[in-house]
Coordinates of C-alpha atoms and ligand atoms in Angstrom, one line a residue:
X1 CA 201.0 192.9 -35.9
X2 CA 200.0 189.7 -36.8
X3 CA 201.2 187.6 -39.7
X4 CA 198.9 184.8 -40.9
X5 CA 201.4 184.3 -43.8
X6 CA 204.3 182.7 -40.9
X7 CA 201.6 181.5 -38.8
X8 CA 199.7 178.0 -37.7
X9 CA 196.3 178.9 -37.6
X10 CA 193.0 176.5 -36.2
X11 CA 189.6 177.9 -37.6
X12 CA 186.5 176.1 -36.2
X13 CA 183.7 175.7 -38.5
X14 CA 186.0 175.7 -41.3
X15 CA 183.8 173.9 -43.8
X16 CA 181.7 176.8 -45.0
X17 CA 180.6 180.3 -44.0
X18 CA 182.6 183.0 -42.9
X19 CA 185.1 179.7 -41.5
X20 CA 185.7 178.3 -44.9
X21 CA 186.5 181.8 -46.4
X22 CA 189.1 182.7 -43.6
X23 CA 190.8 179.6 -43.9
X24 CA 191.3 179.9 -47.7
X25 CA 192.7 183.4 -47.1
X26 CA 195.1 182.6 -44.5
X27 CA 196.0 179.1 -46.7
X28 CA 196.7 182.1 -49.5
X29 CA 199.2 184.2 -47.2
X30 CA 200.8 181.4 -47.1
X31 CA 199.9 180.3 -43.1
X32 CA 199.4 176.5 -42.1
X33 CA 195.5 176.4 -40.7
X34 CA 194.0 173.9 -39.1
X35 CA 190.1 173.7 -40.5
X36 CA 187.5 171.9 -37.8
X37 CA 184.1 171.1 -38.6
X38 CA 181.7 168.6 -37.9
X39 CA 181.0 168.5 -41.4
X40 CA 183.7 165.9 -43.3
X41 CA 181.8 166.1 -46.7
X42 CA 182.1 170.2 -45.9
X43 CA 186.0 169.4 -45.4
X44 CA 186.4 167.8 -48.1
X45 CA 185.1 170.5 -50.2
X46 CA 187.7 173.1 -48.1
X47 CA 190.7 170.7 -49.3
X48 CA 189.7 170.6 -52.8
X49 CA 189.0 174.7 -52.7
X50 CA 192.7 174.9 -51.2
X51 CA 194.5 173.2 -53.6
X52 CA 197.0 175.3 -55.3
X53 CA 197.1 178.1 -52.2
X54 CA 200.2 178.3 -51.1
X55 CA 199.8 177.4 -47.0
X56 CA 199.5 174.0 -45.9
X57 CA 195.6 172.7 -44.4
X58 CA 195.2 169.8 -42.4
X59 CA 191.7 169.4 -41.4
X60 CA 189.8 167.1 -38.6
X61 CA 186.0 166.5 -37.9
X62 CA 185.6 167.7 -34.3
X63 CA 182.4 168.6 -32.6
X64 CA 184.1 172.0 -30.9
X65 CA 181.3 171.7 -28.2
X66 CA 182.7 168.0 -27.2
X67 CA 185.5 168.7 -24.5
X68 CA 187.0 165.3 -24.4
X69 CA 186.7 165.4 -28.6
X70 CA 188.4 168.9 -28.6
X71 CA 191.0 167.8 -25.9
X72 CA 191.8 164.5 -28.0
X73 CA 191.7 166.8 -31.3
X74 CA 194.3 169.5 -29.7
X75 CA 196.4 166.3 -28.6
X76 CA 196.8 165.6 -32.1
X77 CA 197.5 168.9 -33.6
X78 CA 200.4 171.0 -32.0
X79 CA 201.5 174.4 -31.4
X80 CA 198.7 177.1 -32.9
X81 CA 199.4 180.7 -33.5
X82 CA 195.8 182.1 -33.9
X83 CA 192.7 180.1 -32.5
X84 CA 190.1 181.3 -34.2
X85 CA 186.4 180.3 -32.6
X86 CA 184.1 181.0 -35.5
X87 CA 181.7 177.5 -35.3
X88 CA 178.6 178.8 -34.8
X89 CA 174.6 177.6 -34.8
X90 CA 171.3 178.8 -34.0
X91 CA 167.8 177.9 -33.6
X92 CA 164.6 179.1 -35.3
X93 CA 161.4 179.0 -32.8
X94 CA 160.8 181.5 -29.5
X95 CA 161.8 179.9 -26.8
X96 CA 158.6 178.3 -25.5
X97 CA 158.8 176.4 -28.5
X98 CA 161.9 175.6 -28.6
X99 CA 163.1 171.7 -28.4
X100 CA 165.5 171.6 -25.5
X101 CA 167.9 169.9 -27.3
X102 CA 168.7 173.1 -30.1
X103 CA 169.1 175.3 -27.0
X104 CA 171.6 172.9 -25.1
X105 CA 173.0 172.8 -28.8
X106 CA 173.3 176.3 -29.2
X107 CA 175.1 177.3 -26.0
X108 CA 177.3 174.1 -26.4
X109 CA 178.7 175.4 -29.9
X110 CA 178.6 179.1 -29.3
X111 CA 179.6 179.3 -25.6
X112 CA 181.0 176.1 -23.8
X113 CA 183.3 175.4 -27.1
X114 CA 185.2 178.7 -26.4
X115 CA 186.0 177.6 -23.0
X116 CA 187.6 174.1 -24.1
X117 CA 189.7 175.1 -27.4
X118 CA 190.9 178.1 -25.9
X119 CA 192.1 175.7 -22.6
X120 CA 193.4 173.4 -25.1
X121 CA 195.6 176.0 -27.0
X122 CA 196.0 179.0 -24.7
X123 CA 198.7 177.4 -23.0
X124 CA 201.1 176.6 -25.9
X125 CA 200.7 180.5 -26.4
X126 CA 201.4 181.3 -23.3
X127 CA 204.6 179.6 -23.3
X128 CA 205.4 180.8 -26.4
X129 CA 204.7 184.1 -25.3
X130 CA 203.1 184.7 -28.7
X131 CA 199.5 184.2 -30.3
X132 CA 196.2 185.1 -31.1
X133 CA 192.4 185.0 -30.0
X134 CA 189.8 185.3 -32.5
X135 CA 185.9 185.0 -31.6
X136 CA 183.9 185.0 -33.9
X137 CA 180.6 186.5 -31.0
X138 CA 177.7 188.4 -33.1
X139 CA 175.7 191.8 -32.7
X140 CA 173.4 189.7 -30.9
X141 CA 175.8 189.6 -28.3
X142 CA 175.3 193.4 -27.9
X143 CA 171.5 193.9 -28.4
X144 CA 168.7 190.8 -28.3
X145 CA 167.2 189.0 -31.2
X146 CA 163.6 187.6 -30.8
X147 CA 163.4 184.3 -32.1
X148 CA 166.7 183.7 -31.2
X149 CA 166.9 183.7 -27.0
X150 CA 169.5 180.9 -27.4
X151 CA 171.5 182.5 -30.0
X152 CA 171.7 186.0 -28.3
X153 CA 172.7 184.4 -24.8
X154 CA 175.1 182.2 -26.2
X155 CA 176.7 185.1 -27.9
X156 CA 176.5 187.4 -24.2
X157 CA 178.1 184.8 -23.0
X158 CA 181.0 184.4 -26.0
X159 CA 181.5 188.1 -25.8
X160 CA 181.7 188.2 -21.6
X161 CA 184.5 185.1 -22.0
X162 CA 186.4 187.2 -24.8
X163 CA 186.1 190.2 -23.1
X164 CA 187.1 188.9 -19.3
X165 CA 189.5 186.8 -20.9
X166 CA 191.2 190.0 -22.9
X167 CA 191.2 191.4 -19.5
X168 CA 193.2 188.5 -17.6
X169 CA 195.8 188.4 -20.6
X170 CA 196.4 192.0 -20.3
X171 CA 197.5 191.8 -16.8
X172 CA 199.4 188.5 -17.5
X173 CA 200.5 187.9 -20.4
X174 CA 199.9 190.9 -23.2
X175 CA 201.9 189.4 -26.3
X176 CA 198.8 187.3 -26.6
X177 CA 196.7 188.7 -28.7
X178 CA 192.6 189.3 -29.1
X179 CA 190.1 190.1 -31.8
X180 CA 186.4 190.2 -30.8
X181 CA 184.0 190.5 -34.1
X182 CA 180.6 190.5 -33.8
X183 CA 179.2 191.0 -36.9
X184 CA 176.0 192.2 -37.8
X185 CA 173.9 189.9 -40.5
X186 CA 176.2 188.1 -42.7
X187 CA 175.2 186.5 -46.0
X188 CA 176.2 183.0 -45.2
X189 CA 173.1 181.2 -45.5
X190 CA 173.4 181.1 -42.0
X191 CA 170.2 183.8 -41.1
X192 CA 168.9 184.0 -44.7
X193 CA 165.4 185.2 -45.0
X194 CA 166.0 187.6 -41.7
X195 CA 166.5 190.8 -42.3
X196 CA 165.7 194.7 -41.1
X197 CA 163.5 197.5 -41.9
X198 CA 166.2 199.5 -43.4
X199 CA 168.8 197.7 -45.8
X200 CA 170.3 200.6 -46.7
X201 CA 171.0 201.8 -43.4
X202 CA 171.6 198.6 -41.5
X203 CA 172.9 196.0 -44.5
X204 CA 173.9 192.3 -44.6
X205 CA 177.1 192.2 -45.5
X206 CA 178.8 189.9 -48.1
X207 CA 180.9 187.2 -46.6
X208 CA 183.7 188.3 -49.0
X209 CA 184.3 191.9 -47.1
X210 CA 184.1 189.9 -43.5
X211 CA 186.6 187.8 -44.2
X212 CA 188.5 190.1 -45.3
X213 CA 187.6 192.4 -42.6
X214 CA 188.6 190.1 -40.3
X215 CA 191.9 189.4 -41.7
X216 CA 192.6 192.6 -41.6
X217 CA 191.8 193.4 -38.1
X218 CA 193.6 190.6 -36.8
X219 CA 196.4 191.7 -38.6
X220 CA 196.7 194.9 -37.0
X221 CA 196.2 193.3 -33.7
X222 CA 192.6 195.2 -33.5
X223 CA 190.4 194.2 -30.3
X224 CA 187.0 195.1 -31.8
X225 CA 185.4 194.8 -35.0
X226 CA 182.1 195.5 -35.8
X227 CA 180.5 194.9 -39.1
X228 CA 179.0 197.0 -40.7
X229 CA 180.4 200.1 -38.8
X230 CA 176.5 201.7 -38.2
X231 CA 176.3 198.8 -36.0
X232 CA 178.8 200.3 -33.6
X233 CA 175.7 201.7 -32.3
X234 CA 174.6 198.3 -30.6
X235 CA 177.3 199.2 -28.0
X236 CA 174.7 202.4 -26.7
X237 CA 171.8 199.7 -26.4
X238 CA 172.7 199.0 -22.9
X239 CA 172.9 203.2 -21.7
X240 CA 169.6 203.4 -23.3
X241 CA 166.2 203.6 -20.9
X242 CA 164.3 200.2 -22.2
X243 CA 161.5 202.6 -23.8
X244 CA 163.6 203.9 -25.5
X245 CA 166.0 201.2 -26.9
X246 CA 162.6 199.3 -27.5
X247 CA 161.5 202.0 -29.8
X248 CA 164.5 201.8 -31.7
X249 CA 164.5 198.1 -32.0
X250 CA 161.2 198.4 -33.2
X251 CA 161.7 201.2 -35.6
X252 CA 165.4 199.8 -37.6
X253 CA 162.9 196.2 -37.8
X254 CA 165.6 194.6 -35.2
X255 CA 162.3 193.1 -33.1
X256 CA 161.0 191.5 -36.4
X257 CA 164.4 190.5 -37.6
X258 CA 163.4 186.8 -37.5
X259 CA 160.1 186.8 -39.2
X260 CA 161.1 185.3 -42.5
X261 CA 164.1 183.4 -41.0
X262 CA 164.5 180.4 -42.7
X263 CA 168.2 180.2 -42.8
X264 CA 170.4 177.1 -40.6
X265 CA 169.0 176.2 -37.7
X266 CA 169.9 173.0 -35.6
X267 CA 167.6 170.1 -35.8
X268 CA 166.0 169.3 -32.4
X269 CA 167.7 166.1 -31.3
X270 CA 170.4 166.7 -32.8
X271 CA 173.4 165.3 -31.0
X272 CA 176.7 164.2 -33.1
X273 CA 178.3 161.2 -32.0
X274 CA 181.2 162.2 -30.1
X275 CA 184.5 163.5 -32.4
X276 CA 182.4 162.7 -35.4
Ligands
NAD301 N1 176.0 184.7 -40.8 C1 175.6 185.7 -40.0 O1 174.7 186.5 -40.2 C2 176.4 185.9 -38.7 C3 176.2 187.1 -38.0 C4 176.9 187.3 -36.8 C5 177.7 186.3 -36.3 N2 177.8 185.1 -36.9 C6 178.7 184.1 -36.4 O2 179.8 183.9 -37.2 C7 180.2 182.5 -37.1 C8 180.3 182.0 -38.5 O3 179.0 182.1 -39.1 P1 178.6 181.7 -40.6 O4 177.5 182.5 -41.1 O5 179.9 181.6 -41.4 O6 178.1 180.2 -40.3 P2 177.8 178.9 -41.3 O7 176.6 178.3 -40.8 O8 178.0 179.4 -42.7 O9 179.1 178.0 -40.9 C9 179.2 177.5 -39.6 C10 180.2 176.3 -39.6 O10 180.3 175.8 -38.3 C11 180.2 174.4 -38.3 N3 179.8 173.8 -37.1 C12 178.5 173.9 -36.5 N4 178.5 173.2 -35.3 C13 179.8 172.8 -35.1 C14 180.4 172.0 -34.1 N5 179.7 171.6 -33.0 N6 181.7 171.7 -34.2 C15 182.4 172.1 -35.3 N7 181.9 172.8 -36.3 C16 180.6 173.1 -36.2 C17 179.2 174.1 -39.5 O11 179.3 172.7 -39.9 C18 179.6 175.1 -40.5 O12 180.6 174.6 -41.4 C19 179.2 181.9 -36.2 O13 179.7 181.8 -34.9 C20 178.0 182.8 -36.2 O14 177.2 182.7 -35.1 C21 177.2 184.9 -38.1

């Protein structure tokens, strides 16, 4: 079991989103959390939400895909109980399209980040002999997106480093704890405007319920969570001959996912100043 209530916790992305709502609930079990985000107006709004909870926040602006930013950041912040990596971005365009810039961005935030908080904080764990692993990976991690070729490799990639990782900690070091969530669509404002063929089958769920799915699961130490549960399925897409996973793809409106998509996307160019 895990306790959020007598735990530090440090959530990336913290400043709105599925980030902002699992900080407020482990602030309300009484944990200490440490929010990141590059967003300090986005902090700001987190300390004013958590005033009154009963957990201490301290929060920093830290671009998680910055090593040097995260290494100076973890220098500054002590022991952590649960590392949660939920920071997240994607682009908008198919991939001829798409600047060069959003894609470095993309795998930066959504892949390389995992590698440099979790070698900032695994350690302090390990000695501890106590802790906990959150990534915050995505369905897309376990079936493509079109429009989104960044996006669905940087999330391979974030669910291949959670799940080798899980792998290397079971062998050495099992008190450490793991949670892998990949979620299907969330309503964030995050994807908005993408959606499927068949709501009712394959819904966006409410960032409410994921959080506190989430909390939940890492609770009870759970390695997988998959939101909602009919995407469970997505782990059959690679047993599947290509015709057919195509067909279903095509069918559940999975291909066209993307077509309205007008949800957060980085800006090409974008590049925060270092630790900003
Ligand atoms: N919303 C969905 O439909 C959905 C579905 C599956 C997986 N996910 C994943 O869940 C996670 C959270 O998603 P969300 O919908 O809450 O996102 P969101 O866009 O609502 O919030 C993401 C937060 O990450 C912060 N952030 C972005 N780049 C950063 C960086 N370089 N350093 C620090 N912070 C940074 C943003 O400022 C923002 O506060 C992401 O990893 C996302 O890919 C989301």
């Amino acid at each position: 079991m895990t306790d959020w209530g007598s735990s530090t916790s440090l959530i990336t992305g913290a400043g709105q989103g599925m980030g902002k709502g699992l900080t407020l609930a482990a602030l309300a079990a009484g944990g200490d959390v440490v929010g990141w985000d590059l967003d300090q107006t986005a902090l700001t709004d987190l300390i004013a939400a958590a005033d009154g909870l009963p957990g201490s926040l301290r929060v920093a602006a830290v671009d998680v895909s910055d090593r040097q930013a995260v290494v100076a950041a973890a220098a500054h912040t002590g022991p952590i109980d649960i590392l949660v990596n939920n920071a997240g971005v994607t682009g908008r365009n198919l991939l001829i399209d798409e600047d060069p810039t959003v894609i470095e961005r993309v795998m930066g935030v959504n892949a390389m980040a995992l590698f440099w908080t979790t070698q900032a904080f695994l350690p302090g764990m390990l000695a501890r002999n106590r802790g906990h692993l959150v990534t915050l990976a995505s369905a897309a991690g376990l079936v493509p997106l079109a429009r989104g070729v960044a996006y669905t490799a940087s999330k391979h990639a974030a669910v291949g480093f959670h799940e080798a990782l899980r792998q290397e900690l079971r062998q050495s070091s099992p008190a450490v704890q793991s949670t892998l969530v990949t979620p299907f669509f969330v309503n964030t404002g995050m994807f908005a405007g993408a959606s499927t063929r068949f709501p009712w089958l394959l819904p966006t769920v409410e960032p409410d319920a994921a959080v506190a799915a989430i909390i939940l699961a890492v609770e009870r130490d759970r390695r997988r969570l998959i939101m909602p549960s009919i995407a469970a399925a997505a782990y059959l897409y690679q047993l599947m001959p290509t015709t057919i996973s195509d067909f279903l793809l095509d069918q559940l409106g999975i291909s066209a996912a993307m077509t309205g998509f007008h949800g957060r996307s980085v800006e090409p160019g974008a590049t925060p100043a270092r630790g900003a």
